[in-house]
Short mmCIF file of C-alpha atoms in Angstrom, two decimals:
data_model
loop_
_atom_site.label_atom_id
_atom_site.label_comp_id
_atom_site.label_asym_id
_atom_site.label_seq_id
_atom_site.Cartn_x
_atom_site.Cartn_y
_atom_site.Cartn_z
CA UNK B 1 25.35 -44.87 -0.45
CA UNK B 2 24.83 -46.62 2.19
CA UNK B 3 21.84 -45.59 4.26
CA UNK B 4 22.08 -46.80 8.22
CA UNK B 5 19.02 -47.56 11.01
CA UNK B 6 19.89 -45.31 13.59
CA UNK B 7 22.66 -43.17 14.26
CA UNK B 8 24.90 -45.31 11.76
CA UNK B 9 24.71 -43.55 8.51
CA UNK B 10 27.46 -42.72 5.54
CA UNK B 11 28.88 -43.21 2.51
CA UNK B 12 29.34 -46.78 1.70
CA UNK B 13 33.59 -48.68 1.49
CA UNK B 14 32.25 -49.93 -1.51
CA UNK B 15 31.09 -46.58 -3.01
CA UNK B 16 34.58 -45.13 -1.90
CA UNK B 17 36.31 -47.93 -3.72
CA UNK B 18 35.16 -47.45 -6.83
CA UNK B 19 35.31 -43.72 -6.65
CA UNK B 20 38.85 -43.54 -5.26
CA UNK B 21 40.17 -46.33 -8.15
CA UNK B 22 38.43 -43.79 -11.31
CA UNK B 23 39.38 -40.99 -9.63
CA UNK B 24 43.65 -42.92 -9.38
CA UNK B 25 42.77 -44.55 -12.63
CA UNK B 26 42.02 -41.01 -14.76
CA UNK B 27 44.96 -40.05 -13.20
CA UNK B 28 47.66 -42.73 -14.76
CA UNK B 29 45.46 -41.99 -18.24
CA UNK B 30 46.48 -38.09 -18.01
CA UNK B 31 49.93 -39.02 -17.96
CA UNK B 32 49.40 -41.67 -20.31
CA UNK B 33 48.76 -39.09 -22.93
CA UNK B 34 51.31 -36.54 -21.12
CA UNK B 35 54.02 -39.15 -21.82
CA UNK B 36 52.78 -40.44 -25.61
CA UNK B 37 52.86 -35.75 -25.91
CA UNK B 38 56.46 -35.96 -24.98
CA UNK B 39 57.28 -39.46 -26.64
CA UNK B 40 58.30 -43.65 -25.35
CA UNK B 41 60.80 -44.46 -27.61
CA UNK B 42 64.40 -44.36 -27.52
CA UNK B 43 66.56 -41.50 -29.43
CA UNK B 44 69.74 -41.68 -30.47
CA UNK B 45 70.92 -39.94 -26.71
CA UNK B 46 68.34 -43.04 -24.75
CA UNK B 47 65.35 -42.75 -23.85
CA UNK B 48 62.84 -39.68 -24.62
CA UNK B 49 61.80 -37.58 -21.73
CA UNK B 50 57.70 -39.82 -21.27
CA UNK B 51 59.67 -43.22 -21.66
CA UNK B 52 59.37 -43.94 -18.04
CA UNK B 53 56.26 -41.94 -16.90
CA UNK B 54 54.73 -43.70 -19.71
CA UNK B 55 55.45 -47.20 -18.16
CA UNK B 56 54.63 -45.54 -14.43
CA UNK B 57 51.65 -43.90 -15.86
CA UNK B 58 50.55 -47.78 -17.70
CA UNK B 59 51.05 -49.41 -13.76
CA UNK B 60 48.90 -46.79 -12.42
CA UNK B 61 46.08 -47.15 -14.28
CA UNK B 62 46.38 -51.84 -14.14
CA UNK B 63 46.51 -51.39 -10.55
CA UNK B 64 43.42 -49.01 -10.26
CA UNK B 65 41.37 -51.82 -12.16
CA UNK B 66 42.98 -54.37 -10.40
CA UNK B 67 41.10 -51.80 -7.32
CA UNK B 68 38.13 -51.66 -9.02
CA UNK B 69 37.44 -55.16 -9.92
CA UNK B 70 37.56 -56.02 -6.31
CA UNK B 71 35.87 -53.09 -4.52
CA UNK B 72 32.80 -54.39 -7.19
CA UNK B 73 33.34 -57.66 -6.14
CA UNK B 74 33.29 -56.75 -2.22
CA UNK B 75 29.59 -55.69 -1.66
CA UNK B 76 29.25 -56.70 2.61
CA UNK B 77 27.59 -53.07 3.71
CA UNK B 78 30.08 -51.32 5.23
CA UNK B 79 30.03 -47.52 6.05
CA UNK B 80 33.50 -45.52 4.98
CA UNK B 81 32.20 -43.21 7.63
CA UNK B 82 29.38 -41.96 9.47
CA UNK B 83 28.75 -38.55 7.72
CA UNK B 84 29.48 -36.93 11.83
CA UNK B 85 33.25 -37.49 11.34
CA UNK B 86 33.64 -36.37 7.11
CA UNK B 87 32.26 -33.58 8.85
CA UNK B 88 35.06 -33.76 11.32
CA UNK B 89 37.95 -34.29 9.00
CA UNK B 90 35.99 -32.12 6.23
CA UNK B 91 36.87 -28.79 8.92
CA UNK B 92 40.62 -29.13 8.59
CA UNK B 93 40.76 -30.87 4.68
CA UNK B 94 38.54 -26.66 3.40
CA UNK B 95 40.60 -24.07 5.71
CA UNK B 96 43.33 -26.46 4.84
CA UNK B 97 43.01 -26.44 0.96
CA UNK B 98 42.10 -22.55 1.79
CA UNK B 99 45.65 -21.62 3.27
CA UNK B 100 47.26 -23.39 0.45
CA UNK B 101 45.44 -22.09 -2.66
CA UNK B 102 44.93 -18.66 -1.01
CA UNK B 103 49.00 -18.33 -0.39
CA UNK B 104 50.27 -17.17 -4.16
CA UNK B 105 48.22 -14.64 -4.00
CA UNK B 106 48.35 -12.91 -0.95
CA UNK B 107 51.48 -14.68 0.99
CA UNK B 108 52.62 -17.21 3.01
CA UNK B 109 53.13 -14.98 6.22
CA UNK B 110 49.14 -12.85 6.16
CA UNK B 111 47.34 -16.89 5.00
CA UNK B 112 49.43 -18.44 8.31
CA UNK B 113 48.18 -15.59 10.00
CA UNK B 114 44.41 -15.95 9.08
CA UNK B 115 44.72 -20.38 8.60
CA UNK B 116 46.85 -20.03 12.61
CA UNK B 117 44.18 -18.16 14.00
CA UNK B 118 40.71 -19.81 13.44
CA UNK B 119 42.06 -22.50 13.76
CA UNK B 120 42.63 -21.70 17.32
CA UNK B 121 39.87 -19.76 17.86
CA UNK B 122 37.04 -22.48 16.11
CA UNK B 123 38.76 -26.21 16.61
CA UNK B 124 41.38 -24.73 20.02
CA UNK B 125 38.36 -22.62 21.48
CA UNK B 126 41.44 -20.20 22.14
CA UNK B 127 40.59 -16.72 24.01
CA UNK B 128 41.41 -13.99 21.89
CA UNK B 129 44.56 -12.42 23.22
CA UNK B 130 46.10 -15.81 23.31
CA UNK B 131 44.97 -16.99 19.34
CA UNK B 132 46.09 -12.93 18.35
CA UNK B 133 49.52 -13.38 19.24
CA UNK B 134 50.26 -17.19 18.32
CA UNK B 135 48.99 -16.32 15.03
CA UNK B 136 51.43 -13.32 14.88
CA UNK B 137 54.39 -14.31 16.68
CA UNK B 138 54.36 -17.44 14.50
CA UNK B 139 55.11 -16.26 11.06
CA UNK B 140 56.81 -13.41 12.69
CA UNK B 141 59.11 -16.29 14.24
CA UNK B 142 59.47 -17.47 10.26
CA UNK B 143 59.93 -15.25 8.80
CA UNK B 144 63.07 -13.92 11.08
CA UNK B 145 64.53 -17.64 11.28
CA UNK B 146 63.98 -18.21 7.18
CA UNK B 147 64.14 -15.04 5.46
CA UNK B 148 66.73 -13.20 8.04
CA UNK B 149 68.43 -16.08 9.31
CA UNK B 150 68.97 -18.50 6.81
CA UNK B 151 68.46 -16.38 3.89
CA UNK B 152 65.99 -17.97 2.54
CA UNK B 153 62.88 -16.34 0.66
CA UNK B 154 59.89 -17.62 1.31
CA UNK B 155 56.49 -16.41 -0.94
CA UNK B 156 54.76 -13.01 0.10
CA UNK B 157 51.73 -11.61 -1.17
CA UNK B 158 50.92 -7.53 -1.68
CA UNK B 159 51.75 -6.53 2.59
CA UNK B 160 54.83 -8.16 3.07
CA UNK B 161 56.40 -6.54 -0.47
CA UNK B 162 54.42 -2.98 0.40
CA UNK B 163 55.99 -3.16 4.09
CA UNK B 164 59.49 -3.99 1.87
CA UNK B 165 60.26 -7.59 3.73
#
């Protein structure tokens, strides 16, 4: 981590480059090991299930190794971002991750109502009446369009099942 004078401080670009190269390389290794379990050789009917994923995983690991090598060579002291900028990004990423993670448990419609309301009040500063109207209106509109008009069922939680939607 690099500390700068004045208001410029945050994680170093090099640190994040190395971290991402290692993370993506680990993903490639997971793909390789999964492919080995499925079989990477040729069977009587052709390539087995792990044949192509194995080479994709190997390519990912190779590309990550190249990125890691380049990241370790370059040390110009650049910042990736300032802490204030990262806080702004996290103010969107964290609620979005909670929204996606809660959807299997509370359903699309309730999760969307809470998600929309959170963003409108917290980041948008809208009045309560506007927030409630949009937070309730959008999931209702989504339900009518997808479930009633297109006949596409969307993930429901206990509340929607209780309402028999």
